[in-house]
mmCIF file of C-alpha atoms in Angstrom:
data_model
loop_
_atom_site.group_PDB
_atom_site.id
_atom_site.type_symbol
_atom_site.label_atom_id
_atom_site.label_comp_id
_atom_site.label_asym_id
_atom_site.label_seq_id
_atom_site.Cartn_x
_atom_site.Cartn_y
_atom_site.Cartn_z
ATOM 1 C CA MET A 2 150.462 71.611 26.803
ATOM 2 C CA ARG A 3 150.023 67.986 25.673
ATOM 3 C CA LYS A 4 147.051 68.910 23.715
ATOM 4 C CA LEU A 5 148.924 72.065 22.095
ATOM 5 C CA THR A 6 151.669 69.635 21.296
ATOM 6 C CA SER A 7 149.473 67.165 19.688
ATOM 7 C CA ILE A 8 147.793 69.783 17.646
ATOM 8 C CA SER A 9 151.040 71.132 16.439
ATOM 9 C CA PHE A 10 152.215 67.726 15.347
ATOM 10 C CA ILE A 11 148.925 67.193 13.444
ATOM 11 C CA ILE A 12 149.421 70.672 11.785
ATOM 12 C CA LEU A 13 153.051 69.704 10.961
ATOM 13 C CA ALA A 14 152.009 66.631 9.299
ATOM 14 C CA PHE A 15 149.320 68.371 7.240
ATOM 15 C CA VAL A 16 151.921 70.898 6.163
ATOM 16 C CA LEU A 17 154.501 68.226 5.235
ATOM 17 C CA GLY A 18 151.722 66.669 3.172
ATOM 18 C CA GLN A 19 151.072 69.955 1.364
ATOM 19 C CA CYS A 20 154.188 70.040 -0.737
ATOM 20 C CA SER A 21 154.610 69.700 -4.572
ATOM 21 C CA SER A 22 157.623 69.323 -6.826
ATOM 22 C CA VAL A 23 159.115 72.024 -9.026
ATOM 23 C CA PRO A 24 158.979 70.993 -12.734
ATOM 24 C CA MET A 25 162.496 70.193 -14.104
ATOM 25 C CA SER A 26 164.046 70.600 -10.736
ATOM 26 C CA ASP A 27 162.292 68.143 -8.519
ATOM 27 C CA ARG A 28 162.822 70.247 -5.521
ATOM 28 C CA SER A 29 159.973 69.969 -2.935
ATOM 29 C CA GLN A 30 158.270 73.111 -2.160
ATOM 30 C CA LEU A 31 155.522 74.248 0.333
ATOM 31 C CA ALA A 32 151.989 74.533 -1.336
ATOM 32 C CA LEU A 33 149.560 75.353 1.455
ATOM 33 C CA ILE A 34 147.120 77.051 -0.925
ATOM 34 C CA SER A 35 146.044 75.787 -4.205
ATOM 35 C CA ASN A 36 146.678 77.681 -7.552
ATOM 36 C CA ASP A 37 142.709 77.694 -8.139
ATOM 37 C CA LYS A 38 142.542 80.043 -5.164
ATOM 38 C CA ILE A 39 145.610 82.062 -5.926
ATOM 39 C CA PHE A 40 145.301 82.666 -9.567
ATOM 40 C CA PRO A 41 142.032 84.524 -9.573
ATOM 41 C CA MET A 42 143.293 86.889 -6.945
ATOM 42 C CA SER A 43 146.535 87.267 -8.745
ATOM 43 C CA PHE A 44 144.844 88.179 -12.002
ATOM 44 C CA ASP A 45 142.796 90.676 -10.284
ATOM 45 C CA GLN A 46 145.799 92.232 -8.738
ATOM 46 C CA TYR A 47 147.462 92.426 -12.295
ATOM 47 C CA ASP A 48 144.396 94.240 -13.533
ATOM 48 C CA GLN A 49 144.587 96.721 -10.924
ATOM 49 C CA VAL A 50 148.368 97.305 -11.510
ATOM 50 C CA LYS A 51 147.416 97.917 -15.237
ATOM 51 C CA LYS A 52 144.773 100.428 -14.057
ATOM 52 C CA ASP A 53 147.273 102.233 -11.843
ATOM 53 C CA SER A 54 150.187 102.309 -14.432
ATOM 54 C CA LYS A 55 150.766 103.696 -17.908
ATOM 55 C CA ILE A 56 150.868 100.655 -20.120
ATOM 56 C CA ILE A 57 153.026 101.244 -23.269
ATOM 57 C CA THR A 58 151.653 99.922 -26.560
ATOM 58 C CA GLY A 59 152.356 100.240 -30.164
ATOM 59 C CA THR A 60 156.120 100.842 -29.731
ATOM 60 C CA ASP A 61 158.903 98.483 -30.792
ATOM 61 C CA ASP A 62 159.674 97.746 -27.166
ATOM 62 C CA ALA A 63 156.147 96.934 -26.269
ATOM 63 C CA ARG A 64 155.886 94.629 -29.286
ATOM 64 C CA THR A 65 159.038 92.815 -28.486
ATOM 65 C CA VAL A 66 157.982 92.119 -24.879
ATOM 66 C CA LYS A 67 154.771 90.602 -26.195
ATOM 67 C CA ARG A 68 156.534 88.695 -29.029
ATOM 68 C CA VAL A 69 159.198 87.213 -26.850
ATOM 69 C CA GLY A 70 156.724 86.425 -24.019
ATOM 70 C CA THR A 71 154.454 84.536 -26.442
ATOM 71 C CA ARG A 72 157.247 82.687 -28.166
ATOM 72 C CA ILE A 73 158.667 81.384 -24.802
ATOM 73 C CA GLN A 74 155.107 80.600 -23.616
ATOM 74 C CA ARG A 75 154.349 78.531 -26.641
ATOM 75 C CA ALA A 76 157.712 76.677 -26.410
ATOM 76 C CA VAL A 77 157.265 75.841 -22.710
ATOM 77 C CA GLU A 78 153.697 74.701 -23.439
ATOM 78 C CA GLN A 79 155.044 72.354 -26.190
ATOM 79 C CA TYR A 80 157.687 71.044 -23.760
ATOM 80 C CA PHE A 81 155.106 70.208 -21.202
ATOM 81 C CA ASN A 82 152.832 68.503 -23.808
ATOM 82 C CA ASP A 83 155.785 66.522 -25.054
ATOM 83 C CA GLN A 84 156.282 65.202 -21.546
ATOM 84 C CA GLY A 85 152.728 64.302 -21.098
ATOM 85 C CA GLN A 86 152.207 67.190 -18.685
ATOM 86 C CA GLY A 87 150.248 69.627 -20.505
ATOM 87 C CA ASP A 88 147.429 69.825 -17.885
ATOM 88 C CA TYR A 89 149.956 71.450 -15.582
ATOM 89 C CA LEU A 90 149.464 74.654 -17.435
ATOM 90 C CA ASN A 91 145.763 74.561 -17.995
ATOM 91 C CA ASP A 92 144.872 77.486 -15.608
ATOM 92 C CA TYR A 93 147.710 79.737 -16.627
ATOM 93 C CA GLN A 94 146.541 82.961 -18.530
ATOM 94 C CA TRP A 95 149.574 84.509 -20.021
ATOM 95 C CA GLU A 96 149.925 88.240 -20.593
ATOM 96 C CA PHE A 97 152.960 90.455 -21.373
ATOM 97 C CA ASN A 98 152.932 94.165 -20.822
ATOM 98 C CA LEU A 99 155.314 97.015 -20.789
ATOM 99 C CA ILE A 100 154.969 99.513 -18.087
ATOM 100 C CA ASP A 101 156.204 103.076 -18.284
ATOM 101 C CA GLU A 102 158.463 103.415 -15.238
ATOM 102 C CA GLU A 103 162.225 103.816 -14.844
ATOM 103 C CA THR A 104 162.582 101.003 -12.251
ATOM 104 C CA VAL A 105 165.035 98.525 -13.467
ATOM 105 C CA ASN A 106 162.705 95.487 -12.926
ATOM 106 C CA ALA A 107 160.454 92.835 -14.462
ATOM 107 C CA TRP A 108 158.134 90.492 -12.564
ATOM 108 C CA CYS A 109 155.511 87.784 -13.112
ATOM 109 C CA MET A 110 152.321 87.223 -11.019
ATOM 110 C CA PRO A 111 151.269 83.712 -10.203
ATOM 111 C CA GLY A 112 149.410 82.231 -13.244
ATOM 112 C CA GLY A 113 151.493 83.983 -16.020
ATOM 113 C CA LYS A 114 150.864 87.706 -15.773
ATOM 114 C CA VAL A 115 154.172 89.418 -16.826
ATOM 115 C CA ALA A 116 155.329 92.998 -16.459
ATOM 116 C CA PHE A 117 158.343 94.669 -17.844
ATOM 117 C CA TYR A 118 159.260 98.220 -16.901
ATOM 118 C CA THR A 119 160.773 100.537 -19.415
ATOM 119 C CA GLY A 120 163.725 101.125 -17.144
ATOM 120 C CA ILE A 121 165.093 97.542 -17.883
ATOM 121 C CA MET A 122 164.793 97.761 -21.602
ATOM 122 C CA PRO A 123 168.213 99.646 -22.296
ATOM 123 C CA ILE A 124 169.893 96.826 -20.458
ATOM 124 C CA CYS A 125 168.149 94.220 -22.419
ATOM 125 C CA GLN A 126 169.248 96.074 -25.529
ATOM 126 C CA ASP A 127 167.621 93.743 -27.997
ATOM 127 C CA GLU A 128 165.211 90.862 -28.365
ATOM 128 C CA LEU A 129 167.816 88.307 -26.960
ATOM 129 C CA GLY A 130 168.080 90.472 -23.820
ATOM 130 C CA VAL A 131 164.387 90.492 -23.390
ATOM 131 C CA ALA A 132 164.341 86.701 -23.842
ATOM 132 C CA VAL A 133 166.695 86.323 -20.851
ATOM 133 C CA VAL A 134 164.562 88.303 -18.637
ATOM 134 C CA MET A 135 161.431 86.923 -19.942
ATOM 135 C CA GLY A 136 162.627 83.224 -19.528
ATOM 136 C CA HIS A 137 163.603 84.193 -15.850
ATOM 137 C CA GLU A 138 160.124 85.617 -15.132
ATOM 138 C CA ILE A 139 158.154 82.798 -16.819
ATOM 139 C CA ALA A 140 160.340 80.323 -14.861
ATOM 140 C CA HIS A 141 159.156 81.984 -11.550
ATOM 141 C CA ALA A 142 155.532 81.227 -12.829
ATOM 142 C CA ILE A 143 156.059 77.725 -14.049
ATOM 143 C CA ALA A 144 158.012 76.820 -10.750
ATOM 144 C CA ASN A 145 155.124 78.158 -8.788
ATOM 145 C CA HIS A 146 157.469 80.288 -6.664
ATOM 146 C CA GLY A 147 154.549 82.707 -6.085
ATOM 147 C CA ARG A 148 152.490 80.064 -4.592
ATOM 148 C CA GLU A 149 155.433 78.843 -2.362
ATOM 149 C CA ARG A 150 156.099 82.449 -1.185
ATOM 150 C CA ILE A 151 152.498 82.972 -0.435
ATOM 151 C CA SER A 152 152.205 79.862 1.446
ATOM 152 C CA GLN A 153 155.197 80.813 3.656
ATOM 153 C CA GLN A 154 153.962 84.312 4.133
ATOM 154 C CA TYR A 155 150.508 82.957 4.937
ATOM 155 C CA ALA A 156 151.604 80.706 7.590
ATOM 156 C CA ALA A 157 153.929 83.363 9.134
ATOM 157 C CA GLN A 158 151.306 86.032 9.200
ATOM 158 C CA PHE A 159 148.342 83.879 10.379
ATOM 159 C CA GLY A 160 150.060 81.234 12.448
ATOM 160 C CA LEU A 161 149.304 77.532 12.995
ATOM 161 C CA SER A 162 145.520 78.133 13.791
ATOM 162 C CA ALA A 163 144.837 79.680 10.501
ATOM 163 C CA VAL A 164 146.944 77.032 8.604
ATOM 164 C CA SER A 165 144.998 74.339 10.441
ATOM 165 C CA ILE A 166 141.677 75.808 9.345
ATOM 166 C CA LEU A 167 142.965 76.289 5.770
ATOM 167 C CA LEU A 168 144.222 72.702 5.400
ATOM 168 C CA THR A 169 141.035 71.140 6.905
ATOM 169 C CA GLY A 170 138.814 73.122 4.626
ATOM 170 C CA GLY A 171 137.324 75.367 7.248
ATOM 171 C CA SER A 172 135.238 78.434 6.097
ATOM 172 C CA SER A 173 136.667 80.651 8.621
ATOM 173 C CA ALA A 174 140.293 80.815 7.183
ATOM 174 C CA PRO A 175 141.245 84.324 6.600
ATOM 175 C CA SER A 176 141.592 85.644 3.038
ATOM 176 C CA ILE A 177 144.909 86.226 1.396
ATOM 177 C CA PRO A 178 145.718 89.840 1.805
ATOM 178 C CA THR A 179 146.648 91.871 -1.298
ATOM 179 C CA GLU A 180 150.210 92.455 -0.046
ATOM 180 C CA ILE A 181 150.819 88.627 0.146
ATOM 181 C CA ILE A 182 149.570 88.216 -3.423
ATOM 182 C CA MET A 183 151.737 90.927 -4.688
ATOM 183 C CA GLN A 184 154.794 89.644 -2.553
ATOM 184 C CA GLY A 185 154.265 86.336 -4.202
ATOM 185 C CA ALA A 186 155.012 88.035 -7.647
ATOM 186 C CA GLY A 187 158.500 89.382 -6.254
ATOM 187 C CA ALA A 188 157.295 92.681 -7.690
ATOM 188 C CA ALA A 189 158.922 96.186 -7.337
ATOM 189 C CA THR A 190 159.597 97.716 -3.928
ATOM 190 C CA SER A 191 157.616 100.768 -5.304
ATOM 191 C CA LEU A 192 154.701 98.333 -4.460
ATOM 192 C CA GLY A 193 156.219 97.652 -0.962
ATOM 193 C CA ILE A 194 157.202 94.177 -1.950
ATOM 194 C CA LEU A 195 160.328 92.113 -1.147
ATOM 195 C CA ALA A 196 162.137 90.206 -3.818
ATOM 196 C CA PHE A 197 162.375 86.477 -4.178
ATOM 197 C CA SER A 198 164.780 84.463 -2.209
ATOM 198 C CA ARG A 199 168.264 83.431 -3.370
ATOM 199 C CA LYS A 200 166.934 79.837 -3.922
ATOM 200 C CA HIS A 201 164.073 81.083 -6.162
ATOM 201 C CA GLU A 202 166.284 83.351 -8.004
ATOM 202 C CA SER A 203 168.932 80.737 -8.755
ATOM 203 C CA GLU A 204 166.156 78.206 -9.742
ATOM 204 C CA ALA A 205 164.549 80.841 -12.048
ATOM 205 C CA ASP A 206 167.962 81.501 -13.699
ATOM 206 C CA LYS A 207 168.493 77.949 -14.482
ATOM 207 C CA LEU A 208 164.967 77.166 -15.731
ATOM 208 C CA GLY A 209 164.717 80.521 -17.446
ATOM 209 C CA LEU A 210 167.962 79.605 -19.311
ATOM 210 C CA PHE A 211 166.399 76.403 -20.475
ATOM 211 C CA PHE A 212 163.093 77.960 -21.595
ATOM 212 C CA MET A 213 164.600 80.763 -23.741
ATOM 213 C CA ALA A 214 166.693 78.009 -25.492
ATOM 214 C CA MET A 215 163.566 75.979 -26.125
ATOM 215 C CA ALA A 216 162.117 78.980 -27.784
ATOM 216 C CA GLY A 217 165.093 79.266 -30.117
ATOM 217 C CA TYR A 218 166.956 82.104 -28.344
ATOM 218 C CA ASN A 219 170.749 81.592 -28.020
ATOM 219 C CA PRO A 220 171.146 80.994 -24.199
ATOM 220 C CA GLN A 221 174.834 82.174 -24.526
ATOM 221 C CA GLU A 222 173.597 85.628 -24.445
ATOM 222 C CA ALA A 223 172.218 85.191 -20.844
ATOM 223 C CA PRO A 224 175.609 85.772 -19.111
ATOM 224 C CA LYS A 225 176.208 88.869 -21.222
ATOM 225 C CA PHE A 226 172.872 90.383 -19.886
ATOM 226 C CA TRP A 227 173.958 89.682 -16.426
ATOM 227 C CA GLU A 228 177.338 91.438 -17.148
ATOM 228 C CA ARG A 229 175.497 94.388 -18.266
ATOM 229 C CA MET A 230 173.434 94.412 -15.210
ATOM 230 C CA ALA A 231 176.431 94.206 -13.003
ATOM 231 C CA ALA A 232 177.902 97.286 -14.807
ATOM 232 C CA GLN A 233 174.606 98.988 -14.267
ATOM 233 C CA SER A 234 175.068 98.670 -10.445
ATOM 234 C CA GLY A 235 178.396 100.388 -10.627
ATOM 235 C CA GLY A 236 179.411 99.059 -7.242
ATOM 236 C CA GLU A 237 176.392 100.731 -5.615
ATOM 237 C CA ALA A 238 173.053 99.087 -4.507
ATOM 238 C CA PRO A 239 171.957 96.825 -7.281
ATOM 239 C CA PRO A 240 169.111 97.551 -9.580
ATOM 240 C CA GLU A 241 165.663 96.154 -8.167
ATOM 241 C CA PHE A 242 165.706 93.186 -10.498
ATOM 242 C CA VAL A 243 168.823 91.820 -8.771
ATOM 243 C CA SER A 244 168.355 93.194 -5.261
ATOM 244 C CA THR A 245 168.784 89.861 -3.722
ATOM 245 C CA HIS A 246 171.461 87.226 -3.805
ATOM 246 C CA PRO A 247 172.984 85.406 -5.778
ATOM 247 C CA SER A 248 175.754 87.878 -6.632
ATOM 248 C CA HIS A 249 176.307 88.938 -10.299
ATOM 249 C CA ASP A 250 179.502 86.664 -10.461
ATOM 250 C CA THR A 251 177.658 83.691 -8.894
ATOM 251 C CA ARG A 252 174.642 84.075 -11.366
ATOM 252 C CA ILE A 253 177.020 84.131 -14.257
ATOM 253 C CA SER A 254 178.942 81.168 -13.028
ATOM 254 C CA ASP A 255 175.880 79.147 -12.506
ATOM 255 C CA LEU A 256 174.506 80.103 -15.903
ATOM 256 C CA LYS A 257 177.685 78.826 -17.561
ATOM 257 C CA ALA A 258 177.487 75.597 -15.586
ATOM 258 C CA ASN A 259 174.073 75.057 -16.931
ATOM 259 C CA MET A 260 174.883 76.030 -20.399
ATOM 260 C CA PRO A 261 175.637 72.622 -22.009
ATOM 261 C CA LYS A 262 172.086 71.499 -21.060
ATOM 262 C CA ALA A 263 170.550 74.773 -22.307
ATOM 263 C CA MET A 264 172.543 74.277 -25.573
ATOM 264 C CA GLU A 265 170.953 70.850 -26.027
ATOM 265 C CA TYR A 266 167.579 72.446 -25.890
ATOM 266 C CA TYR A 267 168.592 75.136 -28.218
ATOM 267 C CA ARG A 268 169.987 72.800 -30.855
ATOM 268 C CA LYS A 269 166.690 70.827 -30.713
ATOM 269 C CA SER A 270 164.748 74.070 -31.410
ATOM 270 C CA GLN A 271 166.691 74.933 -34.501
#
C-alpha cells in the first residue's frame, strides 16, 4: 500500500508538471501528450473524414469558408508574431473545408483542420456569420482544447500506469485510439463523439470573438448569430454545435461582456 501510494504521488507530481497555459487566457491546462504526437494523428483522421465525406468545392459557401478561415488564420498568426510568440503556431497546418451534411455543426481538429457542415450555413447567413463560427473553431485549436481533452481521456481510459509510462518516455505506452483523437476535436455525434466542455466552449467564445475582430470582422455580429442559433433550437434539443452548456442566454451575455476588448482589436484592424 505504501509503495502504491508513493507511486501515485510520483505520478501526480508528473501530471502537475505536465501543464501549459492557454494563450490570451493564462488558464492552466493538462498537457500529458505533446502536439508533435497529436498533430500527425489528427491530420490523418481529418484526411480520413474527407475521404468518407462529400467535400463541397466551387460554390459560394465553400469559397466563403476558405476565405474566412484563411483571413482569421493570418490575423491570428500576425497577432502571435507581434507578441513575439510566432513559434507557437509553427506546427499548425490550417485547412478549411465544407462538408455536405445537414448536421448543424462545425469543428476543428488539433493542429488547425476545420470542417463546416452545410447544415450550419443557413444560420450563418453570410460571411460575418461564418466568421463567428470560424473564430470559435480556430480558438479551440489555438487554445489546445483538443490536446487537453485527449490528455484527460487518455488518463481516464488507460489509468495511472499508462500515464506513468507515457510521462517517463517508456516505449510500451499505448497508442492514442482514433476515438480519442476525434473526441479531441469535439466533432459531430454522427462520429460518436462528445462535445467540448462548458469551460472550453466559453473560452472558445471569448477568444473566437477576439480573433474575428483581429481579422476585421465586426464582433458585434456574434450575439446575433447565437440568437439565430437559439431560434433554431425552438425550445427542443439544441443543434449539435451548441449541445453543451453554456446556455444561449449565457453565451450572449458573456459575448457582450467581452465586447469592449473585442472592439479594441476590431478598431486596430481597420
